[in-house]
CSV table of C-alpha atoms and ligand atoms in Angstrom, one decimal:
chain,number,residue,atom,x,y,z
S,1,MET,CA,-30.4,-14.3,-25.4
S,2,ARG,CA,-28.3,-13.1,-28.3
S,3,PHE,CA,-25.2,-15.1,-29.2
S,4,ASN,CA,-22.6,-13.9,-26.6
S,5,VAL,CA,-19.6,-13.6,-28.9
S,6,GLU,CA,-17.5,-11.5,-26.4
S,7,ARG,CA,-17.8,-14.3,-23.8
S,8,ILE,CA,-17.0,-17.0,-26.4
S,9,ARG,CA,-13.9,-15.2,-27.5
S,10,THR,CA,-12.4,-15.5,-24.1
S,11,ASP,CA,-12.3,-19.3,-24.7
S,12,PHE,CA,-9.8,-18.7,-27.6
S,13,PRO,CA,-6.4,-17.4,-26.3
S,14,ILE,CA,-4.9,-17.0,-29.8
S,15,LEU,CA,-7.5,-14.3,-30.6
S,16,ASN,CA,-5.7,-12.0,-28.1
S,17,ARG,CA,-2.4,-12.0,-30.0
S,18,GLU,CA,-1.0,-9.3,-32.2
S,19,VAL,CA,0.2,-9.7,-35.7
S,20,ASN,CA,2.4,-7.0,-37.2
S,21,GLY,CA,1.6,-4.8,-34.3
S,22,LYS,CA,-2.2,-5.1,-34.8
S,23,SER,CA,-4.9,-7.1,-33.1
S,24,LEU,CA,-5.2,-10.4,-35.0
S,25,VAL,CA,-8.4,-10.6,-37.1
S,26,TYR,CA,-8.6,-14.3,-38.0
S,27,LEU,CA,-10.7,-14.9,-41.2
S,28,ASP,CA,-9.1,-18.1,-42.5
S,29,ASN,CA,-11.5,-20.5,-40.7
S,30,ALA,CA,-12.2,-22.5,-43.8
S,31,ALA,CA,-8.6,-23.6,-43.8
S,32,THR,CA,-8.5,-24.3,-40.1
S,33,SER,CA,-10.4,-23.2,-37.0
S,34,GLN,CA,-8.9,-22.0,-33.8
S,35,THR,CA,-8.8,-24.1,-30.6
S,36,PRO,CA,-10.6,-23.2,-27.4
S,37,ASN,CA,-9.2,-23.6,-23.9
S,38,GLN,CA,-11.6,-26.5,-23.3
S,39,VAL,CA,-9.8,-28.5,-26.1
S,40,ILE,CA,-6.3,-27.2,-25.3
S,41,ASP,CA,-6.8,-28.4,-21.7
S,42,VAL,CA,-7.8,-31.9,-22.8
S,43,ILE,CA,-4.6,-32.1,-24.9
S,44,VAL,CA,-2.4,-30.9,-22.1
S,45,ASP,CA,-4.1,-33.2,-19.6
S,46,TYR,CA,-3.6,-36.2,-21.9
S,47,TYR,CA,0.1,-35.8,-21.9
S,48,ARG,CA,0.3,-34.8,-18.2
S,49,ARG,CA,-1.8,-37.6,-16.9
S,50,LEU,CA,-3.0,-40.2,-19.4
S,51,ASN,CA,-0.4,-40.9,-22.1
S,52,ALA,CA,-0.2,-44.7,-23.0
S,53,ASN,CA,-0.8,-46.9,-26.0
S,54,ILE,CA,-4.3,-48.2,-26.3
S,55,HIS,CA,-6.2,-51.4,-27.0
S,56,ARG,CA,-3.4,-53.7,-25.9
S,57,GLY,CA,-2.1,-52.9,-22.4
S,58,VAL,CA,-3.5,-54.5,-19.2
S,59,HIS,CA,-2.1,-51.7,-17.1
S,60,THR,CA,-4.2,-48.9,-15.8
S,61,LEU,CA,-2.9,-46.0,-17.9
S,62,SER,CA,-3.5,-48.0,-21.1
S,63,GLN,CA,-7.0,-48.9,-20.0
S,64,GLU,CA,-7.8,-45.3,-19.1
S,65,ALA,CA,-6.5,-44.0,-22.4
S,66,THR,CA,-8.4,-46.7,-24.3
S,67,ASP,CA,-11.6,-45.7,-22.5
S,68,ALA,CA,-11.1,-42.0,-23.3
S,69,TYR,CA,-10.4,-42.8,-26.9
S,70,GLU,CA,-13.4,-45.0,-27.3
S,71,GLU,CA,-15.6,-42.5,-25.5
S,72,ALA,CA,-14.6,-39.9,-28.1
S,73,ARG,CA,-15.7,-42.4,-30.8
S,74,ILE,CA,-19.1,-42.5,-29.2
S,75,LYS,CA,-19.3,-38.7,-29.0
S,76,ILE,CA,-18.6,-38.6,-32.7
S,77,GLN,CA,-21.2,-41.3,-33.3
S,78,LYS,CA,-23.9,-39.4,-31.4
S,79,HIS,CA,-23.0,-36.1,-32.9
S,80,PHE,CA,-23.7,-37.4,-36.4
S,81,ASN,CA,-26.5,-39.7,-35.4
S,82,ILE,CA,-24.6,-42.7,-36.6
S,83,ALA,CA,-26.3,-46.1,-36.0
S,84,LYS,CA,-23.2,-48.1,-34.8
S,85,SER,CA,-20.0,-46.9,-33.2
S,86,HIS,CA,-17.9,-49.3,-35.3
S,87,GLU,CA,-19.1,-47.3,-38.4
S,88,VAL,CA,-16.9,-44.5,-37.1
S,89,ILE,CA,-13.4,-44.9,-38.4
S,90,LEU,CA,-10.8,-42.6,-36.9
S,91,THR,CA,-8.4,-41.4,-39.5
S,92,SER,CA,-5.8,-38.6,-39.8
S,93,GLY,CA,-8.4,-36.4,-41.6
S,94,THR,CA,-10.6,-36.0,-44.6
S,95,THR,CA,-7.8,-36.7,-47.1
S,96,HIS,CA,-6.9,-39.9,-45.5
S,97,SER,CA,-10.6,-40.9,-45.2
S,98,ILE,CA,-11.2,-40.3,-49.0
S,99,ASN,CA,-8.1,-42.2,-50.0
S,100,LEU,CA,-9.1,-45.1,-47.8
S,101,VAL,CA,-12.4,-45.4,-49.7
S,102,ALA,CA,-10.9,-44.8,-53.1
S,103,SER,CA,-8.3,-47.5,-52.6
S,104,GLY,CA,-11.0,-49.9,-51.3
S,105,PHE,CA,-13.0,-49.6,-54.5
S,106,SER,CA,-10.1,-50.6,-56.7
S,107,SER,CA,-11.3,-54.2,-56.9
S,108,TYR,CA,-15.0,-53.3,-57.4
S,109,LEU,CA,-14.7,-51.1,-60.5
S,110,SER,CA,-13.9,-52.0,-64.0
S,111,LYS,CA,-13.9,-50.5,-67.5
S,112,ASP,CA,-17.2,-48.8,-68.5
S,113,ASP,CA,-18.1,-48.1,-64.9
S,114,GLU,CA,-18.5,-44.4,-64.2
S,115,ILE,CA,-17.7,-42.1,-61.3
S,116,LEU,CA,-19.4,-38.7,-60.9
S,117,VAL,CA,-17.7,-35.8,-59.0
S,118,SER,CA,-19.0,-32.3,-58.7
S,119,ALA,CA,-17.2,-29.4,-60.4
S,120,MET,CA,-16.5,-27.7,-57.1
S,121,GLU,CA,-14.5,-30.4,-55.3
S,122,HIS,CA,-11.4,-29.9,-53.1
S,123,HIS,CA,-8.4,-31.5,-54.8
S,124,SER,CA,-8.6,-34.2,-52.1
S,125,ASN,CA,-11.9,-35.2,-53.6
S,126,ILE,CA,-10.7,-35.2,-57.2
S,127,VAL,CA,-7.2,-36.7,-57.3
S,128,PRO,CA,-7.9,-40.0,-55.4
S,129,TRP,CA,-10.7,-40.7,-57.9
S,130,GLN,CA,-8.5,-39.9,-60.9
S,131,MET,CA,-6.0,-42.4,-59.5
S,132,LEU,CA,-8.8,-44.9,-59.0
S,133,CYS,CA,-9.9,-44.5,-62.6
S,134,GLU,CA,-6.3,-45.0,-63.8
S,135,ARG,CA,-6.1,-48.3,-61.8
S,136,THR,CA,-9.5,-49.6,-63.0
S,137,GLY,CA,-10.3,-48.0,-66.3
S,138,ALA,CA,-13.4,-46.4,-64.9
S,139,VAL,CA,-14.5,-43.0,-66.3
S,140,LEU,CA,-14.6,-39.8,-64.3
S,141,LYS,CA,-17.5,-37.5,-65.2
S,142,VAL,CA,-18.1,-34.0,-63.8
S,143,ILE,CA,-21.4,-32.5,-62.5
S,144,PRO,CA,-21.1,-28.9,-63.8
S,145,MET,CA,-21.8,-25.7,-61.9
S,146,ASN,CA,-23.3,-22.3,-62.9
S,147,GLN,CA,-21.9,-18.8,-62.5
S,148,ASN,CA,-23.5,-18.5,-59.0
S,149,GLY,CA,-21.4,-21.5,-57.9
S,150,GLU,CA,-24.4,-23.9,-57.7
S,151,LEU,CA,-24.4,-27.4,-59.2
S,152,VAL,CA,-26.5,-27.7,-62.3
S,153,MET,CA,-28.9,-30.4,-61.1
S,154,GLU,CA,-30.6,-31.0,-64.4
S,155,ASP,CA,-27.2,-32.0,-65.8
S,156,PHE,CA,-26.6,-34.2,-62.8
S,157,HIS,CA,-29.9,-36.1,-63.4
S,158,LYS,CA,-28.8,-36.6,-67.1
S,159,LEU,CA,-25.3,-37.8,-66.2
S,160,ILE,CA,-26.3,-40.4,-63.7
S,161,SER,CA,-27.2,-43.9,-65.1
S,162,GLU,CA,-26.9,-47.6,-64.4
S,163,ARG,CA,-23.2,-47.3,-65.3
S,164,THR,CA,-22.6,-44.9,-62.3
S,165,LYS,CA,-21.0,-46.8,-59.4
S,166,LEU,CA,-19.9,-43.9,-57.2
S,167,VAL,CA,-20.8,-40.3,-56.7
S,168,PHE,CA,-18.7,-37.7,-54.8
S,169,CYS,CA,-19.7,-34.3,-53.7
S,170,ASN,CA,-18.8,-32.0,-50.9
S,171,HIS,CA,-21.5,-30.9,-48.5
S,172,VAL,CA,-20.2,-27.4,-48.5
S,173,SER,CA,-17.6,-26.0,-51.0
S,174,ASN,CA,-14.5,-24.7,-49.2
S,175,ALA,CA,-13.8,-22.2,-52.0
S,176,LEU,CA,-17.3,-20.8,-52.5
S,177,GLY,CA,-19.3,-21.7,-49.4
S,178,THR,CA,-22.1,-23.2,-51.5
S,179,ILE,CA,-24.3,-25.7,-49.6
S,180,ASN,CA,-24.9,-28.5,-52.1
S,181,PRO,CA,-28.3,-30.4,-52.4
S,182,ILE,CA,-26.8,-33.6,-51.1
S,183,GLU,CA,-30.2,-35.1,-50.2
S,184,GLU,CA,-31.3,-35.0,-53.8
S,185,ILE,CA,-27.9,-36.4,-55.0
S,186,ILE,CA,-28.0,-39.3,-52.5
S,187,LYS,CA,-31.6,-40.2,-53.4
S,188,ALA,CA,-31.0,-40.2,-57.2
S,189,SER,CA,-27.7,-42.1,-56.8
S,190,HIS,CA,-29.3,-44.8,-54.7
S,191,LYS,CA,-32.0,-45.2,-57.4
S,192,VAL,CA,-29.3,-46.4,-59.9
S,193,GLY,CA,-27.4,-48.4,-57.2
S,194,ALA,CA,-24.5,-46.0,-56.9
S,195,ALA,CA,-22.8,-45.4,-53.6
S,196,VAL,CA,-22.3,-41.8,-52.4
S,197,LEU,CA,-19.4,-40.2,-50.5
S,198,VAL,CA,-20.0,-36.8,-49.1
S,199,ASP,CA,-17.0,-34.7,-48.1
S,200,GLY,CA,-18.3,-32.9,-45.0
S,201,ALA,CA,-15.0,-31.2,-44.0
S,202,GLN,CA,-16.4,-27.7,-44.7
S,203,ALA,CA,-19.9,-28.4,-43.6
S,204,ALA,CA,-19.0,-29.7,-40.1
S,205,PRO,CA,-18.2,-26.3,-38.5
S,206,HIS,CA,-21.6,-25.0,-39.6
S,207,ILE,CA,-24.1,-27.9,-40.0
S,208,LYS,CA,-24.8,-30.8,-37.7
S,209,ALA,CA,-25.5,-33.5,-40.2
S,210,ASP,CA,-27.8,-36.4,-39.4
S,211,LEU,CA,-26.1,-39.3,-41.3
S,212,GLN,CA,-28.9,-41.8,-40.8
S,213,ALA,CA,-31.5,-39.4,-42.1
S,214,LEU,CA,-29.3,-38.5,-45.0
S,215,ASP,CA,-28.8,-42.3,-45.7
S,216,VAL,CA,-25.3,-41.4,-47.1
S,217,ASP,CA,-22.8,-44.2,-47.7
S,218,PHE,CA,-19.7,-42.4,-46.6
S,219,TYR,CA,-19.1,-39.0,-44.9
S,220,THR,CA,-15.7,-37.5,-44.0
S,221,ILE,CA,-14.6,-34.7,-41.7
S,222,SER,CA,-11.4,-33.3,-40.3
S,223,ALA,CA,-11.3,-32.3,-36.6
S,224,HIS,CA,-9.2,-29.2,-37.2
S,225,LYS,CA,-12.1,-27.5,-38.9
S,226,VAL,CA,-14.4,-27.9,-35.9
S,227,CYS,CA,-12.1,-26.5,-33.2
S,228,GLY,CA,-10.1,-29.7,-32.8
S,229,PRO,CA,-6.5,-30.5,-33.5
S,230,THR,CA,-4.9,-31.3,-36.8
S,231,GLY,CA,-4.0,-34.8,-37.8
S,232,VAL,CA,-7.3,-36.5,-36.9
S,233,GLY,CA,-10.6,-36.9,-38.5
S,234,MET,CA,-13.5,-39.3,-39.2
S,235,LEU,CA,-14.6,-41.6,-41.9
S,236,TYR,CA,-18.2,-42.7,-41.5
S,237,GLY,CA,-19.1,-45.7,-43.6
S,238,LYS,CA,-22.2,-47.8,-43.7
S,239,GLU,CA,-21.4,-51.2,-42.0
S,240,PHE,CA,-22.3,-52.9,-45.3
S,241,TRP,CA,-19.5,-51.0,-47.2
S,242,LEU,CA,-16.9,-51.2,-44.4
S,243,LYS,CA,-17.3,-55.0,-44.2
S,244,LYS,CA,-17.0,-55.2,-48.0
S,245,LEU,CA,-14.0,-53.0,-48.6
S,246,PRO,CA,-10.5,-54.4,-47.9
S,247,PRO,CA,-8.2,-52.9,-45.3
S,248,TYR,CA,-6.3,-49.9,-46.4
S,249,GLN,CA,-3.1,-50.3,-44.5
S,250,GLY,CA,-1.6,-53.4,-42.9
S,251,GLY,CA,0.0,-53.4,-39.5
S,252,GLY,CA,-0.6,-53.6,-35.8
S,253,GLU,CA,-4.1,-53.0,-34.3
S,254,MET,CA,-5.9,-54.1,-37.5
S,255,ILE,CA,-5.3,-57.9,-37.3
S,256,ALA,CA,-7.1,-60.7,-35.6
S,257,GLU,CA,-4.4,-63.4,-36.1
S,258,VAL,CA,-1.1,-63.3,-38.0
S,259,THR,CA,1.0,-66.2,-39.3
S,260,PHE,CA,3.4,-66.2,-42.2
S,261,ASP,CA,0.8,-68.2,-44.2
S,262,LYS,CA,-2.2,-66.1,-43.5
S,263,THR,CA,-3.5,-63.1,-41.6
S,264,THR,CA,-7.1,-62.5,-40.6
S,265,TYR,CA,-8.3,-59.0,-40.0
S,266,ALA,CA,-9.8,-57.5,-36.9
S,267,ASP,CA,-13.4,-56.5,-36.7
S,268,LEU,CA,-14.6,-53.0,-37.4
S,269,PRO,CA,-13.5,-50.4,-36.7
S,270,HIS,CA,-10.0,-51.7,-36.1
S,271,LYS,CA,-9.7,-53.3,-39.5
S,272,PHE,CA,-9.2,-49.7,-40.9
S,273,GLU,CA,-7.1,-48.4,-38.0
S,274,ALA,CA,-3.7,-49.9,-38.5
S,275,GLY,CA,-0.9,-48.7,-36.2
S,276,THR,CA,-0.9,-46.5,-33.1
S,277,PRO,CA,-3.5,-43.8,-33.8
S,278,ASN,CA,-3.5,-40.1,-32.9
S,279,ILE,CA,-4.8,-41.0,-29.4
S,280,CYS,CA,-4.6,-37.5,-27.9
S,281,GLY,CA,-6.0,-36.1,-31.1
S,282,GLY,CA,-9.0,-38.4,-31.1
S,283,ILE,CA,-9.8,-37.6,-27.5
S,284,ALA,CA,-9.5,-33.8,-28.3
S,285,PHE,CA,-11.7,-34.3,-31.3
S,286,GLY,CA,-14.5,-35.5,-29.0
S,287,ALA,CA,-13.9,-32.5,-26.7
S,288,ALA,CA,-14.1,-30.2,-29.7
S,289,LEU,CA,-17.5,-31.5,-30.7
S,290,ASP,CA,-18.6,-31.2,-27.0
S,291,TYR,CA,-17.5,-27.6,-27.1
S,292,MET,CA,-19.4,-26.8,-30.4
S,293,ASN,CA,-22.5,-28.5,-29.1
S,294,SER,CA,-22.4,-26.5,-25.9
S,295,LEU,CA,-22.8,-23.4,-28.1
S,296,GLY,CA,-25.5,-25.0,-30.2
S,297,PHE,CA,-25.3,-25.4,-34.0
S,298,ASP,CA,-28.6,-23.6,-34.5
S,299,ASP,CA,-27.3,-20.5,-32.8
S,300,ILE,CA,-24.0,-20.7,-34.6
S,301,ALA,CA,-25.8,-20.9,-37.9
S,302,VAL,CA,-27.9,-17.8,-37.2
S,303,TYR,CA,-25.0,-15.7,-36.0
S,304,GLU,CA,-22.7,-16.7,-38.8
S,305,HIS,CA,-25.4,-15.9,-41.3
S,306,GLU,CA,-25.6,-12.4,-39.8
S,307,LEU,CA,-21.8,-12.0,-40.3
S,308,LEU,CA,-22.1,-13.3,-43.9
S,309,GLU,CA,-24.9,-10.9,-44.8
S,310,TYR,CA,-23.2,-7.9,-43.2
S,311,ALA,CA,-19.8,-8.6,-44.7
S,312,THR,CA,-21.3,-9.3,-48.2
S,313,SER,CA,-23.2,-6.0,-48.3
S,314,GLU,CA,-20.3,-4.0,-46.9
S,315,LEU,CA,-17.7,-5.5,-49.3
S,316,LEU,CA,-20.0,-5.0,-52.3
S,317,LYS,CA,-20.0,-1.3,-51.7
S,318,ILE,CA,-16.3,-1.3,-52.8
S,319,GLU,CA,-16.2,-0.5,-56.5
S,320,GLY,CA,-14.7,-3.1,-58.7
S,321,LEU,CA,-15.1,-5.9,-56.1
S,322,LYS,CA,-16.7,-9.1,-57.3
S,323,ILE,CA,-17.8,-12.0,-55.1
S,324,TYR,CA,-17.5,-15.6,-56.5
S,325,GLY,CA,-20.0,-18.0,-55.1
S,326,THR,CA,-23.4,-16.3,-54.7
S,327,ALA,CA,-25.5,-19.4,-54.1
S,328,LYS,CA,-28.8,-18.9,-52.3
S,329,ASN,CA,-27.7,-21.5,-49.8
S,330,LYS,CA,-24.2,-20.8,-48.5
S,331,THR,CA,-22.1,-20.7,-45.4
S,332,SER,CA,-20.0,-17.8,-44.1
S,333,VAL,CA,-17.3,-17.9,-46.8
S,334,ILE,CA,-16.7,-15.0,-49.1
S,335,SER,CA,-14.4,-15.4,-52.1
S,336,PHE,CA,-13.7,-12.2,-54.0
S,337,ASN,CA,-11.4,-10.2,-56.3
S,338,ILE,CA,-10.9,-6.6,-57.1
S,339,GLU,CA,-10.6,-5.7,-60.8
S,340,HIS,CA,-7.0,-5.4,-62.0
S,341,ILE,CA,-5.5,-6.5,-58.7
S,342,HIS,CA,-3.9,-9.9,-58.0
S,343,PRO,CA,-5.5,-11.6,-54.9
S,344,TYR,CA,-2.0,-12.3,-53.5
S,345,ASP,CA,-1.2,-8.6,-53.3
S,346,ILE,CA,-4.4,-7.9,-51.4
S,347,GLY,CA,-3.7,-10.8,-49.0
S,348,THR,CA,-0.2,-9.4,-48.3
S,349,ILE,CA,-1.4,-6.0,-47.4
S,350,LEU,CA,-4.2,-7.4,-45.2
S,351,ASP,CA,-1.6,-9.4,-43.3
S,352,LYS,CA,0.3,-6.2,-42.6
S,353,LEU,CA,-2.9,-5.0,-41.0
S,354,GLY,CA,-3.2,-8.2,-38.9
S,355,ILE,CA,-5.9,-9.7,-41.0
S,356,ALA,CA,-5.6,-13.4,-41.9
S,357,VAL,CA,-7.3,-14.3,-45.1
S,358,ARG,CA,-6.5,-17.0,-47.7
S,359,THR,CA,-5.4,-16.2,-51.2
S,360,GLY,CA,-5.0,-18.5,-54.1
S,361,HIS,CA,-6.9,-21.4,-55.6
S,362,HIS,CA,-8.0,-22.9,-52.2
S,363,CYS,CA,-7.2,-26.5,-53.4
S,364,ALA,CA,-9.9,-26.2,-56.0
S,365,GLN,CA,-8.2,-25.2,-59.2
S,366,PRO,CA,-11.1,-26.4,-61.5
S,367,ILE,CA,-13.3,-23.7,-59.9
S,368,MET,CA,-10.7,-21.0,-60.7
S,369,ASP,CA,-10.5,-22.3,-64.3
S,370,PHE,CA,-14.2,-22.1,-64.5
S,371,TYR,CA,-14.2,-18.4,-63.6
S,372,LYS,CA,-11.0,-17.9,-65.6
S,373,ILE,CA,-9.2,-16.3,-62.6
S,374,PRO,CA,-5.8,-17.2,-61.0
S,375,GLY,CA,-7.4,-17.3,-57.6
S,376,THR,CA,-9.4,-15.3,-55.1
S,377,VAL,CA,-9.1,-13.6,-51.7
S,378,ARG,CA,-11.2,-15.7,-49.3
S,379,ALA,CA,-12.5,-14.4,-46.0
S,380,SER,CA,-14.2,-17.2,-44.0
S,381,PHE,CA,-16.0,-16.4,-40.8
S,382,SER,CA,-16.5,-18.4,-37.7
S,383,PHE,CA,-18.8,-18.0,-34.7
S,384,TYR,CA,-16.0,-16.2,-32.8
S,385,ASN,CA,-15.7,-13.4,-35.4
S,386,THR,CA,-17.4,-10.1,-34.7
S,387,MET,CA,-19.1,-7.4,-36.7
S,388,GLU,CA,-16.3,-5.1,-35.8
S,389,GLU,CA,-13.8,-7.5,-37.4
S,390,VAL,CA,-15.9,-7.3,-40.6
S,391,ASP,CA,-15.4,-3.5,-40.5
S,392,VAL,CA,-11.7,-3.9,-40.1
S,393,LEU,CA,-11.6,-6.3,-43.1
S,394,VAL,CA,-13.6,-3.9,-45.2
S,395,GLU,CA,-11.4,-0.9,-44.3
S,396,GLY,CA,-8.3,-3.1,-45.0
S,397,VAL,CA,-9.6,-4.1,-48.4
S,398,LYS,CA,-10.3,-0.4,-49.2
S,399,ARG,CA,-6.8,0.5,-48.2
S,400,ALA,CA,-5.3,-2.3,-50.2
S,401,LYS,CA,-7.2,-1.1,-53.2
S,402,ASN,CA,-6.0,2.5,-52.9
S,403,MET,CA,-2.4,1.3,-52.5
S,404,LEU,CA,-2.5,-1.1,-55.4
S,405,LEU,CA,-4.4,0.8,-58.0
I,501,PLP,C1,-10.2,-28.9,-45.6
I,501,PLP,C2,-10.9,-29.7,-46.6
I,501,PLP,C3,-10.5,-30.9,-47.1
I,501,PLP,C4,-9.1,-31.5,-46.7
I,501,PLP,O1,-9.0,-31.7,-45.3
I,501,PLP,P1,-7.7,-32.2,-44.7
I,501,PLP,O2,-7.9,-32.0,-43.2
I,501,PLP,O3,-6.6,-31.3,-45.3
I,501,PLP,O4,-7.5,-33.6,-45.0
I,501,PLP,C5,-11.2,-31.6,-48.0
I,501,PLP,N1,-12.4,-31.1,-48.5
I,501,PLP,C6,-12.9,-29.9,-48.1
I,501,PLP,C7,-14.2,-29.4,-48.6
I,501,PLP,C8,-12.2,-29.1,-47.1
I,501,PLP,O5,-12.7,-28.0,-46.7
């Protein structure tokens, strides 16, 4: 049976709303995804029926909330085929996860060590490493990209050496949609003894990653990009690394024993989960993965690819329109500009028509510098978008062009 997008759309109440008197066409999925009733209900139910602090209380509510939270951890573990549930650290999101790892490596790096990052990283996968280099004297090197928005892998193989200690790359670029060859990056990095962190924030809505098969050292995602709530996410780390790295924050939950002379830390995963976590968010994160799995990632990928192909070919019919990011392997993200028009002006007119796109540098300024542009208009499609919405976008872009030129 064909992907039943009309039925799926009934799960998302927000898709029925109007914006500026028009039906909302939501094409900013790379920034955040919408939330289905199945997840909203879990959030409401949590505060109506379950709300209590976890891991400490003997009372029934606390135990039930703890069970639901730990069940979510197991769902995340299974989804990513992670070997041990304590290798799943629940964080506030990708940014938090990356900073936790960057901070942890402070004491393991020194001058002359090298860190490689790809040229198409989100700022959250650039700035923490620059800060780490400032603290340790390590040197940051960049894996370059080509005009299509693909990493230049020959250069990567030249850059990596015995001096390389850490390699960072996103699985999918949020600005261009490129799917990066992370298998090759992980294998080559391990050969020289470097650890690899893959930022999976943009991949997670499209690709179900098998983290044991990938053999990656760290993998990060944010729940709000996979139909879950904001403010919660995952850090996967191999047990070896999570045992080795020091805690990131001190506080309640993360200790075994505290005296004024000495504190010993709790076992994994609690060592990295100081303070009261986003309990409701964690439970809803699990529900969001359940929802996406009920649709099936293979079917999602096929359908989103149809949307991508159709939107690409229709947009390219507009004279003067250029798409940035034309990698062979990409997800349903289209970054574009029209000659002589600022992306912000296109975005503003599209909003008047009820169409939500992102304009600007998409937290990836180095990519914009590479193409020598101030930013792009980015339309990013999800499985709940339709071919009709692609038509509305294309008509809207044509209209914007006529008004602005
Ligand atoms: C969204 C995104 C991030 C940041 O995620 P937060 O939820 O804001 O922490 C990092 N990297 C990529 C590739 C992203 O798409």
